[in-house]
CSV table of N, CA, C and O in Angstrom, one decimal:
chain,number,residue,atom,x,y,z
A,695,MET,N,-22.9,2.0,4.4
A,695,MET,CA,-21.7,1.2,4.6
A,695,MET,C,-20.5,2.1,4.3
A,695,MET,O,-20.4,2.7,3.2
A,696,SER,N,-19.6,2.2,5.2
A,696,SER,CA,-18.4,3.1,5.0
A,696,SER,C,-17.3,2.3,4.4
A,696,SER,O,-17.1,1.1,4.6
A,697,ASN,N,-16.5,3.1,3.6
A,697,ASN,CA,-15.3,2.6,3.0
A,697,ASN,C,-14.2,2.5,4.0
A,697,ASN,O,-13.8,3.5,4.6
A,698,LYS,N,-13.6,1.3,4.3
A,698,LYS,CA,-12.6,1.1,5.3
A,698,LYS,C,-11.4,2.0,5.0
A,698,LYS,O,-10.7,2.5,5.9
A,699,GLN,N,-11.0,2.1,3.7
A,699,GLN,CA,-9.8,2.8,3.4
A,699,GLN,C,-10.0,4.3,3.3
A,699,GLN,O,-9.1,5.1,3.3
A,700,GLY,N,-11.3,4.7,3.4
A,700,GLY,CA,-11.5,6.2,3.3
A,700,GLY,C,-11.5,6.7,1.9
A,700,GLY,O,-11.4,6.0,1.0
A,701,LYS,N,-11.4,8.0,1.8
A,701,LYS,CA,-11.4,8.7,0.6
A,701,LYS,C,-10.0,8.6,-0.1
A,701,LYS,O,-9.0,8.7,0.6
A,702,ARG,N,-9.9,8.4,-1.4
A,702,ARG,CA,-8.7,8.4,-2.1
A,702,ARG,C,-8.4,9.8,-2.7
A,702,ARG,O,-9.3,10.4,-3.3
A,703,TYR,N,-7.2,10.3,-2.5
A,703,TYR,CA,-6.8,11.6,-3.0
A,703,TYR,C,-5.7,11.4,-4.1
A,703,TYR,O,-4.8,10.5,-3.9
A,704,PRO,N,-5.6,12.2,-5.1
A,704,PRO,CA,-4.6,12.1,-6.1
A,704,PRO,C,-3.2,12.4,-5.4
A,704,PRO,O,-3.1,13.2,-4.5
A,705,GLU,N,-2.2,11.8,-6.0
A,705,GLU,CA,-0.8,12.0,-5.4
A,705,GLU,C,-0.4,13.4,-5.4
A,705,GLU,O,0.3,13.9,-4.5
A,706,GLU,N,-0.8,14.2,-6.5
A,706,GLU,CA,-0.4,15.6,-6.6
A,706,GLU,C,-1.1,16.4,-5.4
A,706,GLU,O,-0.4,17.2,-4.8
A,707,PHE,N,-2.3,16.0,-5.1
A,707,PHE,CA,-3.0,16.7,-3.9
A,707,PHE,C,-2.2,16.4,-2.6
A,707,PHE,O,-2.0,17.3,-1.8
A,708,LYS,N,-1.9,15.1,-2.4
A,708,LYS,CA,-1.1,14.7,-1.2
A,708,LYS,C,0.2,15.5,-1.1
A,708,LYS,O,0.6,16.0,-0.1
A,709,ARG,N,0.9,15.5,-2.3
A,709,ARG,CA,2.2,16.2,-2.3
A,709,ARG,C,2.1,17.7,-1.9
A,709,ARG,O,2.8,18.2,-1.1
A,710,ASP,N,1.1,18.3,-2.5
A,710,ASP,CA,0.8,19.7,-2.2
A,710,ASP,C,0.4,19.9,-0.7
A,710,ASP,O,0.8,20.9,-0.1
A,711,ALA,N,-0.4,19.0,-0.2
A,711,ALA,CA,-0.9,19.1,1.2
A,711,ALA,C,0.3,19.0,2.1
A,711,ALA,O,0.4,19.7,3.1
A,712,VAL,N,1.2,18.0,1.8
A,712,VAL,CA,2.4,17.8,2.7
A,712,VAL,C,3.3,19.0,2.6
A,712,VAL,O,3.8,19.5,3.6
A,713,ALA,N,3.5,19.6,1.4
A,713,ALA,CA,4.3,20.8,1.3
A,713,ALA,C,3.7,22.0,2.1
A,713,ALA,O,4.5,22.7,2.8
A,714,LEU,N,2.4,22.1,2.0
A,714,LEU,CA,1.8,23.1,2.8
A,714,LEU,C,1.9,22.9,4.3
A,714,LEU,O,2.2,23.8,5.0
A,715,ALA,N,1.7,21.7,4.7
A,715,ALA,CA,1.9,21.4,6.1
A,715,ALA,C,3.3,21.6,6.6
A,715,ALA,O,3.5,22.1,7.8
A,716,ARG,N,4.3,21.3,5.8
A,716,ARG,CA,5.7,21.5,6.2
A,716,ARG,C,6.1,23.0,6.2
A,716,ARG,O,6.9,23.4,7.0
A,717,SER,N,5.5,23.8,5.3
A,717,SER,CA,5.9,25.2,5.2
A,717,SER,C,5.1,26.1,6.0
A,717,SER,O,5.4,27.3,6.2
A,718,SER,N,3.9,25.7,6.5
A,718,SER,CA,3.0,26.5,7.2
A,718,SER,C,3.3,26.6,8.7
A,718,SER,O,3.9,25.8,9.2
A,719,SER,N,3.0,27.8,9.2
A,719,SER,CA,3.1,27.9,10.7
A,719,SER,C,2.0,27.3,11.4
A,719,SER,O,2.0,27.3,12.7
A,720,LYS,N,1.0,26.9,10.7
A,720,LYS,CA,-0.2,26.2,11.3
A,720,LYS,C,0.1,24.8,11.7
A,720,LYS,O,1.1,24.2,11.2
A,721,THR,N,-0.7,24.2,12.6
A,721,THR,CA,-0.5,22.8,13.0
A,721,THR,C,-1.0,22.0,11.9
A,721,THR,O,-1.8,22.4,11.0
A,722,VAL,N,-0.7,20.7,11.9
A,722,VAL,CA,-1.2,19.7,10.9
A,722,VAL,C,-2.7,19.7,11.0
A,722,VAL,O,-3.3,19.6,9.9
A,723,THR,N,-3.2,19.7,12.1
A,723,THR,CA,-4.7,19.7,12.3
A,723,THR,C,-5.4,20.8,11.6
A,723,THR,O,-6.4,20.7,10.9
A,724,GLU,N,-4.8,22.0,11.8
A,724,GLU,CA,-5.4,23.2,11.2
A,724,GLU,C,-5.3,23.2,9.6
A,724,GLU,O,-6.2,23.5,8.9
A,725,VAL,N,-4.1,22.7,9.1
A,725,VAL,CA,-3.9,22.6,7.7
A,725,VAL,C,-4.9,21.6,7.1
A,725,VAL,O,-5.6,21.8,6.1
A,726,ALA,N,-5.1,20.5,7.8
A,726,ALA,CA,-6.0,19.4,7.4
A,726,ALA,C,-7.4,19.9,7.4
A,726,ALA,O,-8.2,19.7,6.4
A,727,ARG,N,-7.8,20.7,8.4
A,727,ARG,CA,-9.1,21.3,8.4
A,727,ARG,C,-9.3,22.2,7.3
A,727,ARG,O,-10.4,22.2,6.6
A,728,ASP,N,-8.3,23.0,7.0
A,728,ASP,CA,-8.4,24.0,5.8
A,728,ASP,C,-8.6,23.2,4.5
A,728,ASP,O,-9.3,23.7,3.6
A,729,LEU,N,-7.9,22.1,4.4
A,729,LEU,CA,-8.0,21.3,3.1
A,729,LEU,C,-9.2,20.4,3.1
A,729,LEU,O,-9.4,19.8,2.0
A,730,GLY,N,-9.8,20.1,4.2
A,730,GLY,CA,-11.0,19.2,4.2
A,730,GLY,C,-10.5,17.8,4.2
A,730,GLY,O,-11.3,16.9,3.7
A,731,VAL,N,-9.4,17.5,4.8
A,731,VAL,CA,-8.9,16.1,5.0
A,731,VAL,C,-8.8,15.8,6.4
A,731,VAL,O,-8.8,16.7,7.3
A,732,SER,N,-8.7,14.5,6.7
A,732,SER,CA,-8.6,14.1,8.2
A,732,SER,C,-7.2,14.5,8.7
A,732,SER,O,-6.2,14.3,7.9
A,733,PRO,N,-7.0,14.9,9.9
A,733,PRO,CA,-5.7,15.2,10.4
A,733,PRO,C,-4.8,14.0,10.5
A,733,PRO,O,-3.6,14.0,10.2
A,734,GLU,N,-5.4,12.8,10.8
A,734,GLU,CA,-4.7,11.6,10.8
A,734,GLU,C,-4.1,11.2,9.4
A,734,GLU,O,-3.0,10.8,9.3
A,735,GLY,N,-4.9,11.5,8.4
A,735,GLY,CA,-4.5,11.2,7.0
A,735,GLY,C,-3.3,12.1,6.6
A,735,GLY,O,-2.3,11.6,6.1
A,736,LEU,N,-3.4,13.4,6.9
A,736,LEU,CA,-2.4,14.3,6.6
A,736,LEU,C,-1.1,14.0,7.4
A,736,LEU,O,0.0,14.0,6.9
A,737,ARG,N,-1.3,13.6,8.7
A,737,ARG,CA,-0.1,13.2,9.5
A,737,ARG,C,0.6,12.0,8.8
A,737,ARG,O,1.9,12.0,8.8
A,738,SER,N,-0.1,11.1,8.4
A,738,SER,CA,0.5,9.9,7.8
A,738,SER,C,1.2,10.3,6.4
A,738,SER,O,2.2,9.7,6.1
A,739,TRP,N,0.6,11.2,5.7
A,739,TRP,CA,1.3,11.6,4.4
A,739,TRP,C,2.6,12.3,4.8
A,739,TRP,O,3.6,12.1,4.1
A,740,VAL,N,2.6,13.2,5.8
A,740,VAL,CA,3.8,13.9,6.2
A,740,VAL,C,4.8,12.9,6.7
A,740,VAL,O,6.0,13.0,6.3
A,741,LYS,N,4.4,11.9,7.5
A,741,LYS,CA,5.3,10.9,8.0
A,741,LYS,C,5.9,10.1,6.8
A,741,LYS,O,7.2,9.9,6.8
A,742,GLN,N,5.1,9.7,5.9
A,742,GLN,CA,5.6,8.9,4.7
A,742,GLN,C,6.5,9.8,3.9
A,742,GLN,O,7.6,9.3,3.4
A,743,ASP,N,6.3,11.0,3.7
A,743,ASP,CA,7.1,11.9,3.0
A,743,ASP,C,8.5,12.0,3.6
A,743,ASP,O,9.5,12.0,3.0
A,744,LYS,N,8.5,12.1,5.0
A,744,LYS,CA,9.8,12.1,5.7
A,744,LYS,C,10.6,10.8,5.5
A,744,LYS,O,11.8,10.9,5.3
A,745,ILE,N,9.9,9.7,5.5
A,745,ILE,CA,10.5,8.4,5.3
A,745,ILE,C,11.1,8.4,3.9
A,745,ILE,O,12.2,7.9,3.6
A,746,ASP,N,10.3,8.8,2.9
A,746,ASP,CA,10.7,8.8,1.5
A,746,ASP,C,11.9,9.7,1.2
A,746,ASP,O,12.7,9.4,0.3
A,747,ARG,N,12.1,10.7,2.1
A,747,ARG,CA,13.2,11.6,1.9
A,747,ARG,C,14.5,11.1,2.7
A,747,ARG,O,15.5,11.8,2.8
A,748,GLY,N,14.3,9.9,3.2
A,748,GLY,CA,15.5,9.3,3.9
A,748,GLY,C,15.6,9.7,5.4
A,748,GLY,O,16.7,9.4,6.0
A,749,GLU,N,14.6,10.3,6.0
A,749,GLU,CA,14.6,10.7,7.3
A,749,GLU,C,13.8,9.8,8.3
A,749,GLU,O,13.6,10.2,9.4
A,750,GLY,N,13.5,8.7,7.8
A,750,GLY,CA,12.7,7.7,8.6
A,750,GLY,C,13.6,6.9,9.6
A,750,GLY,O,14.8,6.9,9.4
A,751,GLY,N,13.0,6.2,10.5
A,751,GLY,CA,13.7,5.4,11.4
A,751,GLY,C,14.0,4.1,10.7
A,751,GLY,O,13.6,3.7,9.6
A,752,PRO,N,14.8,3.3,11.4
A,752,PRO,CA,15.2,2.0,10.9
A,752,PRO,C,14.0,1.1,10.7
A,752,PRO,O,13.1,1.1,11.6
A,753,GLY,N,13.9,0.4,9.6
A,753,GLY,CA,12.8,-0.5,9.4
A,753,GLY,C,11.6,0.1,8.8
A,753,GLY,O,10.7,-0.6,8.4
A,754,GLU,N,11.6,1.4,8.6
A,754,GLU,CA,10.4,2.1,8.0
A,754,GLU,C,10.6,2.0,6.5
A,754,GLU,O,11.6,2.4,6.0
A,755,LEU,N,9.5,1.6,5.8
A,755,LEU,CA,9.6,1.4,4.4
A,755,LEU,C,9.2,2.6,3.6
A,755,LEU,O,8.2,3.3,4.0
A,756,THR,N,10.0,2.9,2.5
A,756,THR,CA,9.6,4.0,1.7
A,756,THR,C,8.4,3.6,0.8
A,756,THR,O,8.0,2.5,0.8
A,757,SER,N,7.8,4.6,0.2
A,757,SER,CA,6.7,4.3,-0.7
A,757,SER,C,7.0,3.3,-1.8
A,757,SER,O,6.2,2.4,-2.1
A,758,ALA,N,8.2,3.4,-2.4
A,758,ALA,CA,8.7,2.5,-3.4
A,758,ALA,C,8.8,1.1,-2.8
A,758,ALA,O,8.4,0.1,-3.5
A,759,GLU,N,9.3,1.0,-1.6
A,759,GLU,CA,9.4,-0.3,-1.0
A,759,GLU,C,8.1,-0.9,-0.6
A,759,GLU,O,7.9,-2.1,-0.8
A,760,HIS,N,7.1,-0.1,-0.2
A,760,HIS,CA,5.8,-0.6,0.1
A,760,HIS,C,5.2,-1.1,-1.2
A,760,HIS,O,4.5,-2.2,-1.2
A,761,GLU,N,5.3,-0.4,-2.3
A,761,GLU,CA,4.8,-0.9,-3.6
A,761,GLU,C,5.4,-2.2,-4.0
A,761,GLU,O,4.7,-3.1,-4.5
A,762,GLU,N,6.7,-2.3,-3.9
A,762,GLU,CA,7.4,-3.5,-4.2
A,762,GLU,C,6.9,-4.7,-3.4
A,762,GLU,O,6.7,-5.8,-3.9
A,763,LEU,N,6.7,-4.4,-2.1
A,763,LEU,CA,6.2,-5.5,-1.2
A,763,LEU,C,4.8,-5.9,-1.6
A,763,LEU,O,4.5,-7.1,-1.6
A,764,ARG,N,3.9,-5.0,-2.0
A,764,ARG,CA,2.6,-5.3,-2.4
A,764,ARG,C,2.7,-6.2,-3.7
A,764,ARG,O,2.0,-7.2,-3.8
A,765,ARG,N,3.5,-5.7,-4.6
A,765,ARG,CA,3.7,-6.5,-5.9
A,765,ARG,C,4.2,-7.9,-5.6
A,765,ARG,O,3.7,-8.9,-6.2
A,766,LEU,N,5.2,-8.0,-4.8
A,766,LEU,CA,5.8,-9.3,-4.5
A,766,LEU,C,4.8,-10.2,-3.8
A,766,LEU,O,4.7,-11.4,-4.0
A,767,ARG,N,4.0,-9.7,-2.9
A,767,ARG,CA,2.9,-10.5,-2.2
A,767,ARG,C,1.9,-11.0,-3.2
A,767,ARG,O,1.4,-12.1,-3.1
A,768,ARG,N,1.5,-10.1,-4.1
A,768,ARG,CA,0.5,-10.5,-5.2
A,768,ARG,C,1.1,-11.6,-6.0
A,768,ARG,O,0.5,-12.6,-6.3
A,769,GLN,N,2.4,-11.5,-6.4
A,769,GLN,CA,3.1,-12.4,-7.2
A,769,GLN,C,3.2,-13.8,-6.5
A,769,GLN,O,3.0,-14.8,-7.0
A,770,ASN,N,3.5,-13.7,-5.2
A,770,ASN,CA,3.6,-14.9,-4.4
A,770,ASN,C,2.3,-15.6,-4.3
A,770,ASN,O,2.3,-16.9,-4.4
A,771,LEU,N,1.2,-14.9,-4.1
A,771,LEU,CA,-0.1,-15.5,-4.0
A,771,LEU,C,-0.4,-16.2,-5.3
A,771,LEU,O,-0.9,-17.3,-5.3
A,772,GLU,N,-0.2,-15.5,-6.4
A,772,GLU,CA,-0.4,-16.1,-7.7
A,772,GLU,C,0.4,-17.4,-7.9
A,772,GLU,O,-0.1,-18.4,-8.4
A,773,GLN,N,1.6,-17.4,-7.5
A,773,GLN,CA,2.5,-18.6,-7.6
A,773,GLN,C,2.0,-19.7,-6.7
A,773,GLN,O,2.0,-20.9,-7.1
A,774,GLN,N,1.5,-19.4,-5.6
A,774,GLN,CA,1.0,-20.4,-4.7
A,774,GLN,C,-0.3,-21.1,-5.3
A,774,GLN,O,-0.4,-22.3,-5.2
A,775,LYS,N,-1.1,-20.2,-5.9
A,775,LYS,CA,-2.3,-20.8,-6.6
A,775,LYS,C,-1.9,-21.7,-7.8
A,775,LYS,O,-2.4,-22.8,-8.0
A,776,THR,N,-0.9,-21.3,-8.5
A,776,THR,CA,-0.4,-22.1,-9.6
A,776,THR,C,0.2,-23.4,-9.1
A,776,THR,O,-0.1,-24.5,-9.7
A,777,ILE,N,0.9,-23.4,-8.1
A,777,ILE,CA,1.5,-24.6,-7.5
A,777,ILE,C,0.4,-25.5,-7.1
A,777,ILE,O,0.5,-26.8,-7.3
A,778,GLU,N,-0.6,-25.0,-6.4
A,778,GLU,CA,-1.8,-25.8,-6.0
A,778,GLU,C,-2.5,-26.5,-7.2
A,778,GLU,O,-2.8,-27.7,-7.1
A,779,VAL,N,-2.7,-25.8,-8.2
A,779,VAL,CA,-3.3,-26.3,-9.5
A,779,VAL,C,-2.4,-27.4,-10.0
A,779,VAL,O,-2.9,-28.5,-10.4
A,780,LEU,N,-1.1,-27.2,-10.1
A,780,LEU,CA,-0.2,-28.2,-10.6
A,780,LEU,C,-0.1,-29.4,-9.7
A,780,LEU,O,-0.1,-30.6,-10.2
A,781,LYS,N,-0.2,-29.3,-8.4
A,781,LYS,CA,-0.3,-30.4,-7.5
A,781,LYS,C,-1.5,-31.3,-7.8
A,781,LYS,O,-1.5,-32.5,-7.8
A,782,ASN,N,-2.6,-30.6,-7.9
A,782,ASN,CA,-3.9,-31.3,-8.1
A,782,ASN,C,-3.9,-32.0,-9.5
A,782,ASN,O,-4.4,-33.1,-9.6
A,783,ALA,N,-3.3,-31.3,-10.5
A,783,ALA,CA,-3.2,-32.0,-11.8
A,783,ALA,C,-2.3,-33.2,-11.8
A,783,ALA,O,-2.6,-34.2,-12.4
A,784,THR,N,-1.2,-33.1,-11.1
A,784,THR,CA,-0.3,-34.2,-10.9
A,784,THR,C,-1.0,-35.4,-10.2
A,784,THR,O,-0.8,-36.5,-10.7
A,785,ALA,N,-1.7,-35.1,-9.2
A,785,ALA,CA,-2.4,-36.2,-8.4
A,785,ALA,C,-3.4,-36.8,-9.3
A,785,ALA,O,-3.6,-38.0,-9.3
A,786,PHE,N,-4.2,-36.0,-10.1
A,786,PHE,CA,-5.2,-36.5,-11.0
A,786,PHE,C,-4.6,-37.4,-12.0
A,786,PHE,O,-5.1,-38.5,-12.2
A,787,PHE,N,-3.5,-37.0,-12.7
A,787,PHE,CA,-2.9,-37.8,-13.7
A,787,PHE,C,-2.2,-39.0,-13.2
A,787,PHE,O,-2.2,-40.0,-13.9
A,788,ALA,N,-1.7,-38.9,-12.0
A,788,ALA,CA,-1.1,-40.1,-11.4
A,788,ALA,C,-2.2,-41.2,-11.1
A,788,ALA,O,-2.0,-42.4,-11.3
A,789,ARG,N,-3.4,-40.7,-10.6
A,789,ARG,CA,-4.5,-41.7,-10.4
A,789,ARG,C,-4.9,-42.3,-11.7
A,789,ARG,O,-5.2,-43.5,-11.8
A,790,GLU,N,-5.0,-41.4,-12.8
A,790,GLU,CA,-5.5,-41.9,-14.1
A,790,GLU,C,-4.5,-42.9,-14.7
A,790,GLU,O,-4.9,-43.9,-15.4
A,791,SER,N,-3.2,-42.7,-14.5
A,791,SER,CA,-2.2,-43.6,-15.1
A,791,SER,C,-2.2,-45.0,-14.4
A,791,SER,O,-1.7,-46.0,-14.9
A,792,ASP,N,-2.7,-45.0,-13.1
A,792,ASP,CA,-2.7,-46.3,-12.4
A,792,ASP,C,-3.9,-47.2,-12.8
A,792,ASP,O,-3.9,-48.4,-12.5
A,793,ARG,N,-4.8,-46.7,-13.6
A,793,ARG,CA,-5.9,-47.5,-14.1
A,793,ARG,C,-5.6,-48.4,-15.1
A,793,ARG,O,-4.8,-48.4,-16.0
């Protein structure tokens, strides 16, 4: 069974790989092959680095914005669960008080 997200690399490795890809005269594919990573993965790291440096297009999220969005989505989900529990408890106690 394959991992959908693929292999996880440390941030320092990604940073160094991006720096190498940007400074090398080799193509991204060649650098990726030398490092043993997928060319698509390295391309996405280079693209995200460009966005993080403020060179992205309109609407492209920086890494910090992606992390905040993930955090807010988790928080929203937790709050929705809490609201559902409170609705159920309210309905239960309303039925109990009618007896």
